[in-house]
Tab-separated table of C-alpha atoms in Angstrom:
chain	number	residue	atom	x	y	z
A	1	GLU	CA	88.455	122.603	88.171
A	2	ILE	CA	89.811	122.510	91.708
A	3	VAL	CA	93.501	123.394	91.794
A	4	LEU	CA	96.052	123.013	94.577
A	5	THR	CA	99.000	125.376	94.185
A	6	GLN	CA	102.150	124.474	96.092
A	7	SER	CA	105.006	126.851	96.759
A	8	PRO	CA	107.866	127.127	96.454
A	9	ASP	CA	108.764	124.671	93.698
A	10	THR	CA	112.096	123.920	95.361
A	11	LEU	CA	113.545	124.567	98.811
A	12	SER	CA	117.288	124.263	99.374
A	13	LEU	CA	118.118	124.177	103.076
A	14	SER	CA	120.684	122.824	105.514
A	15	PRO	CA	120.381	120.148	108.204
A	16	GLY	CA	118.760	121.615	111.294
A	17	ASP	CA	116.885	124.291	109.326
A	18	ARG	CA	113.130	124.727	109.349
A	19	ALA	CA	111.153	124.147	106.126
A	20	THR	CA	107.807	125.794	105.471
A	21	LEU	CA	105.796	124.453	102.523
A	22	SER	CA	102.595	126.079	101.305
A	23	CYS	CA	99.510	124.611	99.654
A	24	ARG	CA	96.728	126.908	98.466
A	25	ALA	CA	93.389	125.601	97.187
A	26	SER	CA	91.311	127.380	94.564
A	27	GLN	CA	88.202	126.590	96.619
A	28	SER	CA	87.695	125.966	100.308
A	29	VAL	CA	88.585	122.438	101.440
A	30	ARG	CA	85.587	121.010	103.248
A	31	SER	CA	86.254	119.699	106.758
A	32	ASN	CA	89.960	120.341	106.211
A	33	TYR	CA	90.256	117.108	104.242
A	34	LEU	CA	93.810	117.921	103.214
A	35	ALA	CA	96.755	115.529	103.367
A	36	TRP	CA	100.522	115.811	102.909
A	37	TYR	CA	102.803	113.106	101.472
A	38	GLN	CA	106.521	112.567	101.227
A	39	HIS	CA	107.787	110.900	98.046
A	40	LYS	CA	111.325	109.691	97.555
A	41	LEU	CA	112.660	108.428	94.241
A	42	GLY	CA	111.972	104.737	93.721
A	43	GLN	CA	109.711	104.447	96.760
A	44	ALA	CA	105.988	104.539	97.354
A	45	PRO	CA	104.663	107.854	98.673
A	46	ARG	CA	104.274	108.088	102.438
A	47	LEU	CA	101.389	109.755	104.245
A	48	LEU	CA	102.642	112.366	106.700
A	49	ILE	CA	99.587	114.395	107.681
A	50	ASP	CA	95.844	114.117	107.104
A	51	ASN	CA	92.863	116.220	108.156
A	52	ALA	CA	95.258	119.143	107.677
A	53	SER	CA	97.026	118.650	111.012
A	54	ARG	CA	96.811	115.027	112.169
A	55	ARG	CA	100.162	113.307	112.043
A	56	ALA	CA	100.037	109.769	110.631
A	57	PRO	CA	101.229	106.914	112.866
A	58	GLY	CA	104.994	106.646	113.060
A	59	ILE	CA	105.668	110.095	111.632
A	60	PRO	CA	108.206	112.087	113.670
A	61	ASP	CA	106.899	115.148	115.477
A	62	ARG	CA	109.300	117.265	113.375
A	63	PHE	CA	106.514	117.168	110.785
A	64	SER	CA	103.455	119.306	111.465
A	65	GLY	CA	100.518	120.522	109.423
A	66	SER	CA	98.324	123.562	109.862
A	67	GLY	CA	95.774	125.676	108.057
A	68	SER	CA	92.139	125.689	107.069
A	69	GLY	CA	89.853	126.808	104.275
A	70	THR	CA	92.119	127.448	101.325
A	71	ASP	CA	95.556	127.901	102.917
A	72	PHE	CA	97.585	125.052	104.380
A	73	THR	CA	101.168	124.639	105.562
A	74	LEU	CA	103.505	121.726	106.165
A	75	THR	CA	106.357	122.559	108.512
A	76	ILE	CA	109.427	120.411	108.958
A	77	SER	CA	111.427	121.594	111.916
A	78	ARG	CA	115.035	120.531	112.400
A	79	LEU	CA	115.592	119.130	108.903
A	80	GLU	CA	117.543	115.892	108.598
A	81	PRO	CA	119.311	114.641	105.455
A	82	GLU	CA	116.714	111.878	104.987
A	83	ASP	CA	113.999	114.522	104.614
A	84	SER	CA	115.189	115.191	101.061
A	85	ALA	CA	112.138	114.363	98.956
A	86	VAL	CA	109.221	115.810	97.035
A	87	TYR	CA	106.265	116.783	99.203
A	88	TYR	CA	102.710	116.810	97.878
A	89	CYS	CA	99.465	118.114	99.279
A	90	GLN	CA	96.177	116.448	98.333
A	91	ARG	CA	92.511	117.183	98.968
A	92	TYR	CA	90.008	114.392	99.450
A	93	ASP	CA	86.801	116.248	100.232
A	94	THR	CA	85.086	115.939	96.866
A	95	SER	CA	84.609	113.411	94.132
A	96	LEU	CA	87.961	114.512	92.683
A	97	TRP	CA	90.991	113.850	94.868
A	98	THR	CA	93.493	116.380	93.528
A	99	PHE	CA	97.233	116.525	94.188
A	100	GLY	CA	99.343	119.651	94.114
A	101	ARG	CA	102.379	119.735	91.829
A	102	GLY	CA	104.806	119.185	94.699
A	103	THR	CA	107.637	120.982	96.451
A	104	LYS	CA	111.123	119.513	96.207
A	105	VAL	CA	113.130	119.804	99.409
A	106	GLU	CA	116.896	119.600	98.949
A	107	ILE	CA	119.180	119.273	101.936
B	1	GLN	CA	100.814	93.845	108.175
B	2	VAL	CA	99.053	95.770	105.441
B	3	GLN	CA	100.272	94.885	101.966
B	4	LEU	CA	99.218	96.119	98.545
B	5	VAL	CA	100.787	94.470	95.514
B	6	GLU	CA	100.109	95.756	92.003
B	7	SER	CA	100.479	93.681	88.859
B	8	GLY	CA	99.500	93.771	85.217
B	9	GLY	CA	101.672	96.585	83.951
B	10	GLY	CA	103.666	96.329	80.755
B	11	SER	CA	104.217	97.737	77.288
B	12	VAL	CA	101.293	98.391	74.989
B	13	LYS	CA	100.674	100.249	71.739
B	14	PRO	CA	98.505	103.358	71.583
B	15	GLY	CA	94.858	102.388	71.513
B	16	GLY	CA	95.539	99.159	73.371
B	17	SER	CA	94.233	97.892	76.697
B	18	LEU	CA	95.633	96.674	79.986
B	19	ARG	CA	94.091	95.501	83.224
B	20	LEU	CA	95.915	96.328	86.431
B	21	SER	CA	95.334	94.356	89.614
B	22	CYS	CA	96.084	95.166	93.224
B	23	ALA	CA	96.127	92.319	95.743
B	24	ALA	CA	95.395	93.461	99.290
B	25	SER	CA	96.208	91.688	102.537
B	26	GLY	CA	96.611	92.393	106.234
B	27	PHE	CA	93.392	94.396	106.656
B	28	ILE	CA	89.634	94.102	106.127
B	29	PHE	CA	89.594	95.103	102.478
B	30	ARG	CA	85.828	95.529	102.200
B	31	ASN	CA	85.847	98.305	104.800
B	32	TYR	CA	87.985	100.753	102.823
B	33	TYR	CA	87.749	103.029	99.826
B	34	MET	CA	90.536	102.262	97.371
B	35	ASN	CA	92.360	104.459	94.875
B	36	TRP	CA	94.592	104.388	91.845
B	37	ILE	CA	97.243	107.091	91.517
B	38	ARG	CA	99.891	107.429	88.821
B	39	GLN	CA	103.172	109.197	88.242
B	40	ALA	CA	104.353	109.871	84.714
B	41	PRO	CA	108.116	110.075	84.090
B	42	GLY	CA	109.476	113.339	85.473
B	43	LYS	CA	106.047	114.457	86.655
B	44	GLY	CA	104.188	114.647	89.937
B	45	LEU	CA	101.536	112.409	91.424
B	46	GLU	CA	98.178	112.344	89.639
B	47	TRP	CA	95.061	110.909	91.240
B	48	VAL	CA	93.300	108.600	88.737
B	49	SER	CA	90.251	107.033	90.361
B	50	TYR	CA	88.628	105.826	93.554
B	51	ILE	CA	85.947	103.322	94.462
B	52	THR	CA	83.854	103.205	97.595
B	53	SER	CA	84.106	100.306	100.022
B	54	ASN	CA	81.204	98.329	98.571
B	55	GLY	CA	81.782	99.500	95.017
B	56	ASP	CA	78.548	101.456	94.748
B	57	ALA	CA	80.261	104.646	93.608
B	58	VAL	CA	83.294	105.334	91.463
B	59	PHE	CA	85.035	108.559	90.456
B	60	TYR	CA	87.622	109.381	87.821
B	61	ALA	CA	90.000	112.141	86.886
B	62	ASP	CA	88.902	113.964	83.750
B	63	SER	CA	92.024	112.692	81.973
B	64	VAL	CA	90.853	109.051	82.137
B	65	LYS	CA	87.059	109.353	82.265
B	66	GLY	CA	85.391	107.185	79.659
B	67	ARG	CA	88.535	105.112	79.067
B	68	PHE	CA	89.390	103.614	82.463
B	69	THR	CA	87.145	101.538	84.744
B	70	ILE	CA	87.853	100.856	88.395
B	71	SER	CA	86.348	97.820	90.112
B	72	ARG	CA	86.880	95.615	93.116
B	73	ASP	CA	86.297	92.065	94.341
B	74	ASN	CA	85.786	92.206	98.089
B	75	ALA	CA	85.591	88.429	98.383
B	76	GLY	CA	88.980	88.129	96.695
B	77	ASN	CA	90.540	91.219	98.324
B	78	SER	CA	91.428	92.684	94.959
B	79	LEU	CA	91.216	96.044	93.212
B	80	TYR	CA	91.314	96.461	89.447
B	81	LEU	CA	91.816	99.142	86.826
B	82	GLN	CA	90.722	98.333	83.287
B	83	MET	CA	92.475	100.723	80.928
B	84	ASN	CA	91.215	101.032	77.353
B	85	GLY	CA	92.146	103.439	74.595
B	86	LEU	CA	95.607	103.906	76.051
B	87	ARG	CA	97.596	106.942	74.957
B	88	ALA	CA	101.239	107.883	75.220
B	89	ASP	CA	100.445	110.277	78.059
B	90	ASP	CA	99.092	107.354	80.122
B	91	THR	CA	102.673	106.120	80.472
B	92	ALA	CA	103.329	106.087	84.203
B	93	VAL	CA	103.900	104.073	87.322
B	94	TYR	CA	100.469	103.170	88.673
B	95	TYR	CA	99.968	102.809	92.416
B	96	CYS	CA	97.034	101.449	94.333
B	97	ALA	CA	96.437	103.004	97.737
B	98	ARG	CA	94.086	102.553	100.660
B	99	ALA	CA	92.023	105.539	101.755
B	100	ASN	CA	91.683	106.133	105.476
B	101	TYR	CA	91.044	109.832	105.287
B	102	GLY	CA	94.474	110.256	103.672
B	103	LEU	CA	96.039	107.506	101.577
B	104	ASP	CA	97.733	105.610	104.363
B	105	TYR	CA	99.079	102.544	102.563
B	106	TRP	CA	100.455	102.341	99.031
B	107	GLY	CA	101.741	99.564	96.849
B	108	GLN	CA	105.134	99.730	95.166
B	109	GLY	CA	103.599	100.461	91.780
B	110	THR	CA	103.464	98.853	88.350
B	111	LEU	CA	104.831	100.470	85.199
B	112	VAL	CA	102.629	101.032	82.174
B	113	ALA	CA	104.428	102.108	78.993
B	114	VAL	CA	102.395	103.163	75.962
B	115	SER	CA	104.440	103.487	72.812
B	116	SER	CA	104.274	102.582	69.150
């Protein structure tokens, strides 16, 4: 079974801080087919980053993705109050499109 | 604009069946892989299934394999999820989502509640 492990479980930060979220895969992610999503309560999830580092249309440049192989990072620079949400990583390089368990960002 | 609208959720007893639908508009539906994802109460997102653009291949999470069937009607711009043998742990909000590398458009979800 392919597992994505996200850390930390929760991040409590202040407006203007920088958030660094980690996603580690139990096996290498082919072609860096790794995406990040933002999910707020009562809303549909929102794609932030795909292909590990490509920002989705309309996503502010405060959000950036990096990494390759088994280790990936989502960085949110200059946190704003509306960034409070749960953030998920997901791989889509195999027949099983796994999500990580999420990191909750509290601001 | 791209729109995905799920329907068909509701309350059902364990062992029962439901068929979810997802009506797509605003894009060329037949060109995209489509997915179902769910979120159980208090839990994270769980990928359920995806279907290729012409429907020639389908994949399922182990948790639903053998019980759920994904299908699509490209002429009618619709995606479906037939759910049989429902269990309490299938209780969740079910989302359909378009795959464009990542899942770039999502519906608002439909709630499925399995309880006796």
